[in-house]
XYZ file of C-alpha atoms in Angstrom:
486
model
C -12.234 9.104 -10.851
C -9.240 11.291 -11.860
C -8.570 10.027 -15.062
C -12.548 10.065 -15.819
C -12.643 13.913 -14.677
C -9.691 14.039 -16.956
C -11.386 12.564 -19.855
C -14.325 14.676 -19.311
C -12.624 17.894 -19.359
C -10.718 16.982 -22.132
C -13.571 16.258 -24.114
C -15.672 19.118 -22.811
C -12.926 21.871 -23.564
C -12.686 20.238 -26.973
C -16.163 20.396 -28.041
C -16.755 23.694 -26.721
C -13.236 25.053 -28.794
C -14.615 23.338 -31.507
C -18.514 24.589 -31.242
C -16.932 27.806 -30.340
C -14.566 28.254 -33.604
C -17.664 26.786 -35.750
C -20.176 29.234 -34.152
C -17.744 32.103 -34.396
C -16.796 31.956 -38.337
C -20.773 31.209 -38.922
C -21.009 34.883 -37.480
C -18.155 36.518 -38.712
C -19.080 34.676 -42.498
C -22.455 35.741 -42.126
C -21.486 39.396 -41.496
C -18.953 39.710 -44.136
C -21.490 38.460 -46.309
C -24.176 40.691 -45.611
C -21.793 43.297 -45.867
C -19.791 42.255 -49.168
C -23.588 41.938 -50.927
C -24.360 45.132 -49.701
C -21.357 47.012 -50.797
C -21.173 45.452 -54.216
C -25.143 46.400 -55.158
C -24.300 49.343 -54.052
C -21.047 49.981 -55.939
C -22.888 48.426 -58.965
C -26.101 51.056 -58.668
C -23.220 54.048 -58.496
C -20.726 52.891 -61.357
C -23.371 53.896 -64.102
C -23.411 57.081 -62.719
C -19.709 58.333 -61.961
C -17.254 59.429 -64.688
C -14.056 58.043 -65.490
C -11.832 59.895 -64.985
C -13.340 60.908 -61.922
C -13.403 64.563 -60.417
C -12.100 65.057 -56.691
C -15.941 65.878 -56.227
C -16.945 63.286 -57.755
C -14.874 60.760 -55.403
C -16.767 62.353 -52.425
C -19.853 62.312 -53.281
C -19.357 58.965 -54.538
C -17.827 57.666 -50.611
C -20.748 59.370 -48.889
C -23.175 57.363 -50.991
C -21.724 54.284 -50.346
C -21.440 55.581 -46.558
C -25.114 56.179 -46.447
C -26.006 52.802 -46.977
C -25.332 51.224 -43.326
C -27.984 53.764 -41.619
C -26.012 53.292 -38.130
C -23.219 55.543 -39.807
C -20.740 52.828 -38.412
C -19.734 52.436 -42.030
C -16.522 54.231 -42.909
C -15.524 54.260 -47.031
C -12.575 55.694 -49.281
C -12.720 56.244 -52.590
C -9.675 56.231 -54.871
C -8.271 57.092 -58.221
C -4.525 57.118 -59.239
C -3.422 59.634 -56.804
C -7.046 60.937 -56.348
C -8.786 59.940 -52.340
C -11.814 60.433 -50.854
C -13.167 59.648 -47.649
C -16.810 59.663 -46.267
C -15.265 61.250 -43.844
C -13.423 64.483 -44.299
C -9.695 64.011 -43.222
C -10.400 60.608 -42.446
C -6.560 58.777 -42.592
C -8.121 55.244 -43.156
C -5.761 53.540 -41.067
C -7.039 50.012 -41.367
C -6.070 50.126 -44.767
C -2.731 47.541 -45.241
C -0.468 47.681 -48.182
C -1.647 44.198 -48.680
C -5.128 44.945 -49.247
C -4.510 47.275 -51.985
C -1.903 45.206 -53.594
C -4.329 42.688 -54.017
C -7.354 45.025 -55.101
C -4.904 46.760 -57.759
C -4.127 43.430 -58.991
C -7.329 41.320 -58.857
C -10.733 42.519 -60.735
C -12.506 40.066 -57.616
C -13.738 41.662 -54.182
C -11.227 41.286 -51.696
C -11.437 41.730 -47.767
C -9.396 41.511 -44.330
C -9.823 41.784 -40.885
C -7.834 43.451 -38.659
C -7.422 45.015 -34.890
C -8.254 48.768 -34.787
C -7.499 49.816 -31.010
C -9.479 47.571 -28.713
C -11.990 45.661 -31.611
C -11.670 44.008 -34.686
C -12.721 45.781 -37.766
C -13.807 44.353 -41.807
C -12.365 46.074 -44.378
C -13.422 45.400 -47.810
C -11.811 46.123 -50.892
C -13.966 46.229 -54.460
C -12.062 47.516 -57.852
C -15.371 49.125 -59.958
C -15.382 47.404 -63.121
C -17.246 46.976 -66.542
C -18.431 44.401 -68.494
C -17.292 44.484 -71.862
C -18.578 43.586 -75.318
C -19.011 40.067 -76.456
C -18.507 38.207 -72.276
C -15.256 39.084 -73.015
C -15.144 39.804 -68.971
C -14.791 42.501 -66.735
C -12.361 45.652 -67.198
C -10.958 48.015 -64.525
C -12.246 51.476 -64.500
C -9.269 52.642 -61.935
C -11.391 53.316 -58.896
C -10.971 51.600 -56.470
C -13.602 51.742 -53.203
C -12.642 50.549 -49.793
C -14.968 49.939 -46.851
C -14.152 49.907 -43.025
C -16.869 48.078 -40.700
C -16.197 47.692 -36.517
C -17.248 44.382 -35.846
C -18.566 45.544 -32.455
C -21.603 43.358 -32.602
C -19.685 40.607 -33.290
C -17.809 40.841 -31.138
C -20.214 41.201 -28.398
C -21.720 38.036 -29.850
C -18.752 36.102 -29.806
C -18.047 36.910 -26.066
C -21.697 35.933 -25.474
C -20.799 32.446 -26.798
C -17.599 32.317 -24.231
C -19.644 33.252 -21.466
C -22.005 30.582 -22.725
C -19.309 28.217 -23.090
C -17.994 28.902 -19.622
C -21.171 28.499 -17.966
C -22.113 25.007 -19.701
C -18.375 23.848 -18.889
C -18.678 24.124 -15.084
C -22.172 21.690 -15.005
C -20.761 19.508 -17.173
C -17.481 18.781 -15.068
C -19.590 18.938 -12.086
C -21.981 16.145 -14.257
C -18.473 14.141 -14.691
C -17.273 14.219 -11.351
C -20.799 12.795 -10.302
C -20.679 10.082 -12.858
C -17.349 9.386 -12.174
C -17.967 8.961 -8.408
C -21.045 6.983 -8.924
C -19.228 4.644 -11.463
C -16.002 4.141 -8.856
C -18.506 3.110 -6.412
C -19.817 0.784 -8.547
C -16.396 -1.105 -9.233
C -15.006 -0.148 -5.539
C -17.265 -1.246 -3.809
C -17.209 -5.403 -3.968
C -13.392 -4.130 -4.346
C -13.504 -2.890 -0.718
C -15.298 -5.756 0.418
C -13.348 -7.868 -1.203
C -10.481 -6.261 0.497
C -12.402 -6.798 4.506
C -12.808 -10.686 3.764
C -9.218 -11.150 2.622
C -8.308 -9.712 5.731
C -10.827 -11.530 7.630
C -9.471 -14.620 5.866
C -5.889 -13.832 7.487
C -7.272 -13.572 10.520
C -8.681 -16.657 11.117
C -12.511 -16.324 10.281
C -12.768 -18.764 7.091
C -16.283 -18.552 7.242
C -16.099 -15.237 5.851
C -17.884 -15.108 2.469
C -18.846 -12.370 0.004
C -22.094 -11.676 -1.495
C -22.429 -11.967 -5.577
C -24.394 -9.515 -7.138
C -24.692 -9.427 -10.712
C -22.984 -11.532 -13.607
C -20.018 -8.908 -14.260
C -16.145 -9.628 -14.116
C -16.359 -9.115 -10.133
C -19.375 -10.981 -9.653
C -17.280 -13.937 -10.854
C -14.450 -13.088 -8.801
C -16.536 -12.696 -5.538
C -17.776 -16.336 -6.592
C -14.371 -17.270 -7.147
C -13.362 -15.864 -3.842
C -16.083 -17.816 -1.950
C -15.362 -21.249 -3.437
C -11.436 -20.914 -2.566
C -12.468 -19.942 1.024
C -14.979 -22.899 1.111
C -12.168 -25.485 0.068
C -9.661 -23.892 2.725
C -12.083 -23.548 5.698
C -12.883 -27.424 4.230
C -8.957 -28.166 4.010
C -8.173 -26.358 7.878
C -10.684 -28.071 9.176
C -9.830 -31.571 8.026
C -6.092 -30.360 9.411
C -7.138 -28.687 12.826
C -9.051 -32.267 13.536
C -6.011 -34.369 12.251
C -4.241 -32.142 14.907
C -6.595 -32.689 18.024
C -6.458 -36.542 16.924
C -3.546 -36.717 16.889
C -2.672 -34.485 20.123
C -5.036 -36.500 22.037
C -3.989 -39.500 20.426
C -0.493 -38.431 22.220
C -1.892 -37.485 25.293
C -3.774 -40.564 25.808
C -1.169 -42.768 25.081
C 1.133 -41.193 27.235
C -1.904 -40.826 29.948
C -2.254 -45.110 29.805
C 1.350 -45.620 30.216
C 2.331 -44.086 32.894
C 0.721 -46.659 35.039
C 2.289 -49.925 33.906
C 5.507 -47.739 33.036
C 5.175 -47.163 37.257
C 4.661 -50.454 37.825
C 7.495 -51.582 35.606
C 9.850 -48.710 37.328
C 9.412 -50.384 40.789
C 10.397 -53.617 39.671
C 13.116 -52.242 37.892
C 13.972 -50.757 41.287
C 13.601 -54.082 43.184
C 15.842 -55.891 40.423
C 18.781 -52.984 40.667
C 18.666 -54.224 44.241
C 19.687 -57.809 43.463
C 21.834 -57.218 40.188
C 25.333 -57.748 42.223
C 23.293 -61.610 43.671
C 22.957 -61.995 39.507
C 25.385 -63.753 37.054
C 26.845 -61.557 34.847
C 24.785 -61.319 31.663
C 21.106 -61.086 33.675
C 22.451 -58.338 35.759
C 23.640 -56.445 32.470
C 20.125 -57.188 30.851
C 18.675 -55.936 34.353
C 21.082 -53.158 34.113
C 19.436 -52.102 30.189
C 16.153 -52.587 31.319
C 16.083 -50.484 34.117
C 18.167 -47.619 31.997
C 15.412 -48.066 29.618
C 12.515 -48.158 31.444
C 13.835 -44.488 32.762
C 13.951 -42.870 29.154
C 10.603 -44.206 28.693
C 9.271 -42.954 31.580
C 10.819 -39.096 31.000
C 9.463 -39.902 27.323
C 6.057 -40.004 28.710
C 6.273 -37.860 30.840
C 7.952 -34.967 27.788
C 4.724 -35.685 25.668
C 2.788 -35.030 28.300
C 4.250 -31.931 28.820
C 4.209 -30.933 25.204
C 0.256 -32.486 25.106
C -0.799 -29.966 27.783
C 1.249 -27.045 25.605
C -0.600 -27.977 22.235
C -4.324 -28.151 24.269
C -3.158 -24.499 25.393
C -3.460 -25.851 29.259
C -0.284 -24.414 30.089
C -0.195 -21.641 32.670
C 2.501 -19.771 34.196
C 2.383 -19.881 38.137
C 3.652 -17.072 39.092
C 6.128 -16.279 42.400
C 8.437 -14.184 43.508
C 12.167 -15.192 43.823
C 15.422 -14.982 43.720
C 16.766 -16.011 40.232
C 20.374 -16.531 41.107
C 19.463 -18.959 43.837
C 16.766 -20.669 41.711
C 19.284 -21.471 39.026
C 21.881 -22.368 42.158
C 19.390 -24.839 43.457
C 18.550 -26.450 39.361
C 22.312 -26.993 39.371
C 22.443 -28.435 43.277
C 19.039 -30.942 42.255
C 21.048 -33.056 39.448
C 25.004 -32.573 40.965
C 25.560 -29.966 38.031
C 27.395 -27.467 40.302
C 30.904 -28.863 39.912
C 30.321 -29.581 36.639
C 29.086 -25.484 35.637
C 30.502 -22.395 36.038
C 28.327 -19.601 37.076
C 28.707 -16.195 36.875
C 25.041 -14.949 39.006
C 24.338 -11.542 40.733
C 25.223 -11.299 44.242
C 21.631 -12.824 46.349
C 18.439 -10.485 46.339
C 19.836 -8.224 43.496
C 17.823 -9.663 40.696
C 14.467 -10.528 41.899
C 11.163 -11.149 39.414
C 8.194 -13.078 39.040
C 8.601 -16.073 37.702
C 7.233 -19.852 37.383
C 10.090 -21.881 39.304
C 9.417 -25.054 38.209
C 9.269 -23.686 34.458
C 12.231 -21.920 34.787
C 13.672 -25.113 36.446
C 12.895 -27.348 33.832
C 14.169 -24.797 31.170
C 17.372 -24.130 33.004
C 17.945 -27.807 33.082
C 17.381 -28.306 29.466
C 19.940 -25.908 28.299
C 22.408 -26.949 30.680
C 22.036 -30.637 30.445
C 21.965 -30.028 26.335
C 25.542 -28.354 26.634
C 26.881 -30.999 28.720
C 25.826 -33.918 26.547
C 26.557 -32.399 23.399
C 29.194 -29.183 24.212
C 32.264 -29.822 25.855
C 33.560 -28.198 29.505
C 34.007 -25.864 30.787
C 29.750 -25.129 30.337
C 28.722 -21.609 31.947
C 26.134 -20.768 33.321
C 25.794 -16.278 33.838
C 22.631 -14.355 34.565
C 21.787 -10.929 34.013
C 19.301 -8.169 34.090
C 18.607 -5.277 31.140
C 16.250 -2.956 30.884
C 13.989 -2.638 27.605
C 11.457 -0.046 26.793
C 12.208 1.495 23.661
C 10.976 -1.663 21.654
C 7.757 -1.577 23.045
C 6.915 1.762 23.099
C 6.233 1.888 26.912
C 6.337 4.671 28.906
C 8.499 2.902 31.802
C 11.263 0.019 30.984
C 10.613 -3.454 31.639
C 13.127 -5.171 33.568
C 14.486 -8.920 31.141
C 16.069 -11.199 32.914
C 18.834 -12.654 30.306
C 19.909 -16.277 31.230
C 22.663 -17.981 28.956
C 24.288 -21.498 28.858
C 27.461 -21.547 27.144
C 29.844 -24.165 26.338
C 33.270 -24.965 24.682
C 32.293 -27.423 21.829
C 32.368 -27.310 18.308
C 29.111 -25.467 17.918
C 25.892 -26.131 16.218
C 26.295 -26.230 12.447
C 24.690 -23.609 10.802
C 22.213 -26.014 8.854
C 20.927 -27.352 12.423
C 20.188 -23.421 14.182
C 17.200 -22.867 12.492
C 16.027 -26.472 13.617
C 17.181 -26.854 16.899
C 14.171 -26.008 19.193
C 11.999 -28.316 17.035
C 10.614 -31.033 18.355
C 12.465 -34.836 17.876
C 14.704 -32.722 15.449
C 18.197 -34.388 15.949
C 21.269 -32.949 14.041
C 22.843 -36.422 12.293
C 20.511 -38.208 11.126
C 22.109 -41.695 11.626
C 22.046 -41.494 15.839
C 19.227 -42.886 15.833
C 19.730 -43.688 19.915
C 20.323 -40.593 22.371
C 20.283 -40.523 25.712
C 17.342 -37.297 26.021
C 13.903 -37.760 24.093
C 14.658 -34.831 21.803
C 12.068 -32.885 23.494
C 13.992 -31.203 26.015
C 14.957 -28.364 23.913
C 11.292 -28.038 22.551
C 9.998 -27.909 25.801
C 11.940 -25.290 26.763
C 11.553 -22.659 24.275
C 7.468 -23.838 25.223
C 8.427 -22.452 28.791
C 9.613 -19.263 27.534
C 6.951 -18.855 25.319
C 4.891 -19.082 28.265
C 6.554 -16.604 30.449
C 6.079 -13.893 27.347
C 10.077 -14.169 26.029
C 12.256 -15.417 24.113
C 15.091 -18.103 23.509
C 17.618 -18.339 20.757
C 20.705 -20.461 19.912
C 23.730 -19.157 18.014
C 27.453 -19.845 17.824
C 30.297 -17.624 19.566
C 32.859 -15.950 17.478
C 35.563 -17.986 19.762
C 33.958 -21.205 19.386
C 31.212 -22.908 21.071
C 27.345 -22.665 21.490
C 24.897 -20.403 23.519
C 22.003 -20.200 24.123
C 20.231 -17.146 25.357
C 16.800 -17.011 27.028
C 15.357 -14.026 27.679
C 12.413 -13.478 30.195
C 10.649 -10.118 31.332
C 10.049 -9.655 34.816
C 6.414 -8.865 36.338
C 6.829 -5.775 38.798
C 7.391 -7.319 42.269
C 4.173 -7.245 44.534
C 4.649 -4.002 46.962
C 5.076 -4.858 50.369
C 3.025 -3.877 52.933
C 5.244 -0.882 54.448
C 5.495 -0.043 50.776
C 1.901 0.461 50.202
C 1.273 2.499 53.223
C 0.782 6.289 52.912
């Protein structure tokens, strides 16, 4: 719209100094004109009459003449002869005269003319030599006398300002005239643009059914056609993938969902047969040995797809309590005989108190731990934490973040592995093949945090080793009942 009210004044401001200049030398020519004709009949009717050498008198009565020809009396005229002047009137210095003027009037047998500024106008002065014709067309000869003629070109003037108001005027509708084409024609290309704009966006967001409505057969009628054929084929191509991922899921599910039971049934005989593996010979009580060991991972298999089924459905809910944190991560320790095996570094009981999901926290606790004792090396600790956050958020009050982290003392995590580690069956060298975890434990963890609204991150330590850091924010604790009293 700029550029267009650009263009348009531009071109306006050009055509009217162009129209203008035109319309102002068709004036000033046709005034000269009229006055040049004038002057030389007149000068013509008079030279028959006036003798040569002229008298002083004669050179006066001869400028009033002339003078008496513009009725107005605007006309001013000087007569001269040698050293001989005469003005129409008396004492009359003839200061629009210039030396260049009469130079070329002494020197040219032609009519000659100039204008110039005389105080606050423009004035036409005129210069004629009076001449004869002499015999045989041999051309004109000087007399000597030489007539000048002043003329304010008042009326011009006022006609030329007449055309700059006029110009003025016609500029002001016709940028108004541009801005209002210019505006309607922006609209015209800016509008599928904006709405091309709202379906992109409604594109990122999710809503693939989003289309655009053609109009026309232009450049962005083609594109909004364009635009509705790619969003077919990729609301076509998500769709095909979202149901290859709810197969698939519930494929997962019920697979795990059918095994359980014999995997149950298998685990008590497996039970029964650890029993009587010292009554065994040797090799059947090793193969009962395996089979038991291997029923087990199959069985937290199972039960770690399960998990990660009910996290992919979106059935996973945090139930919320309130409890101690130190002790909750004392008791995770106490449940699998960790507690010799960890340091701990905890806040003192009933310092650091949230609301939390215990089993959650449970299982992710014993993830991270149980991931830096098969893989780290001792000593593994275990510290816990509280900081308060509200600058990142914006919120008026901080939130309380409970900061758990597992460290250990083993080589680390290579730095090709850290951006893979919470993914699911990832496994750092690709020839184990056989571990002892279902390489979900670290998956299902980071699922756990996701749940509770944080965070969880792996990294290396400067002195050697891995950590892990989880990150949770604490709900406000439920007021008591002597709290809520007035």
């Amino acid at each position: 719209m700029v550029a267009f009210t650009l263009v348009a004044a531009l071109t306006a401001a050009a055509t009217g100094s162009l129209t203008f200049r035109e319309a102002r030398t068709g004036v000033l020519q046709q005034s000269q004109d009229t006055v040049i004709k004038l002057l030389r009949d007149k000068v013509d009717g008079l030279s028959v009459v006036i003798d040569v050498p002229p008298a002083q008198d004669g050179l006066e009565a001869f400028a009033v003449e002339v003078a008496s020809l513009d009725p107005t009396g605007a006309w001013r005229v000087l007569v001269a002869y040698g050293a001989l002047r005469a003005t129409s009137t008396p004492n009359d210095p003839f200061p629009e005269l210039t030396p260049a003027l009469r130079e070329a009037v002494s020197s040219r047998t032609a009519t000659v003319f100039q204008r110039v500024r005389s105080g606050d106008h423009t004035a036409l002065v005129v210069g004629m030599p009076v001449t004869y014709d002499t015999a045989a067309g041999a051309g004109a000869t000087a007399s000597g006398v030489q007539v000048y003629l002043t003329v304010p070109q008042i009326t011009e003037a006022a006609y030329v300002d007449a055309l700059v108001d006029a110009a003025e005027r016609a500029t002001v509708p016709a940028l108004a005239l541009a801005v209002l084409l210019a505006l309607l024609a922006a609209r015209g290309v800016l509008r599928p643009v904006r709405a091309l704009r709202r379906a992109t966006r409604s594109i990122a967001e999710g809503k693939l059914d989003t289309r655009l409505a053609v109009h026309g057969s232009d450049e962005l009628a083609d594109l909004s056609h364009t635009f509705n054929e790619t969003a077919a084929a990729l609301e076509e191509s998500v769709a095909g993938l979202r149901g290859m991922e709810a197969r698939a899921r519930r494929f997962a599910a019920d697979v795990s969902h059918e095994l359980r039971t014999p995997l149950a049934a298998m685990a008590a005989v497996t039970d029964v047969l650890d029993e009587d593996a010292a009554r065994l010979d040797p090799d059947t009580a090793t193969a009962v040995r395996l089979i038991s060991q291997e029923t087990v991972k199959l069985a937290r298999l199972v039960d770690d797809l399960m998990e990660i089924s009910r996290f992919d459905a979106g059935a996973a809910v945090a139930h919320l309590d309130e409890i101690d944190l130190a002790e909750s991560l004392c008791r995770t320790l106490a449940a699998r005989a960790w507690t010799d095996l960890v340091e701990t570094d905890l806040p003192p009981p009933d310092v650091l108190r949230g609301r939390v999901d215990p089993r959650r926290l449970d299982v992710v606790v014993a993830n991270l731990v149980g991931n830096a004792l098969r893989h780290g090396a001792r000593p593994v600790r275990l510290r816990l934490r509280e900081r308060q956050d509200g600058s990142e958020r914006g919120e008026a009050t901080e939130v309380r973040i409970a900061v758990i982290e597992v460290l250990d003392s083993g080589p680390g995590i290579p730095e090709t592995v850290l951006p893979h580690v919470f993914e699911r069956f990832y496994k750092s060298d690709a020839a184990r093949t056989r571990t002892e975890g279902s390489g979900l434990g670290l998956a299902i963890a980071a699922e756990n945090v996701r749940v509770h609204g944080g965070a969880v991150r792996a990294a290396n330590r400067p002195e050697g080793g891995a950590v892990f850091t989880v990150e949770i924010p604490l709900r406000p604790d439920r007021p008591r009942p002597e709290e809520s009293r007035p």
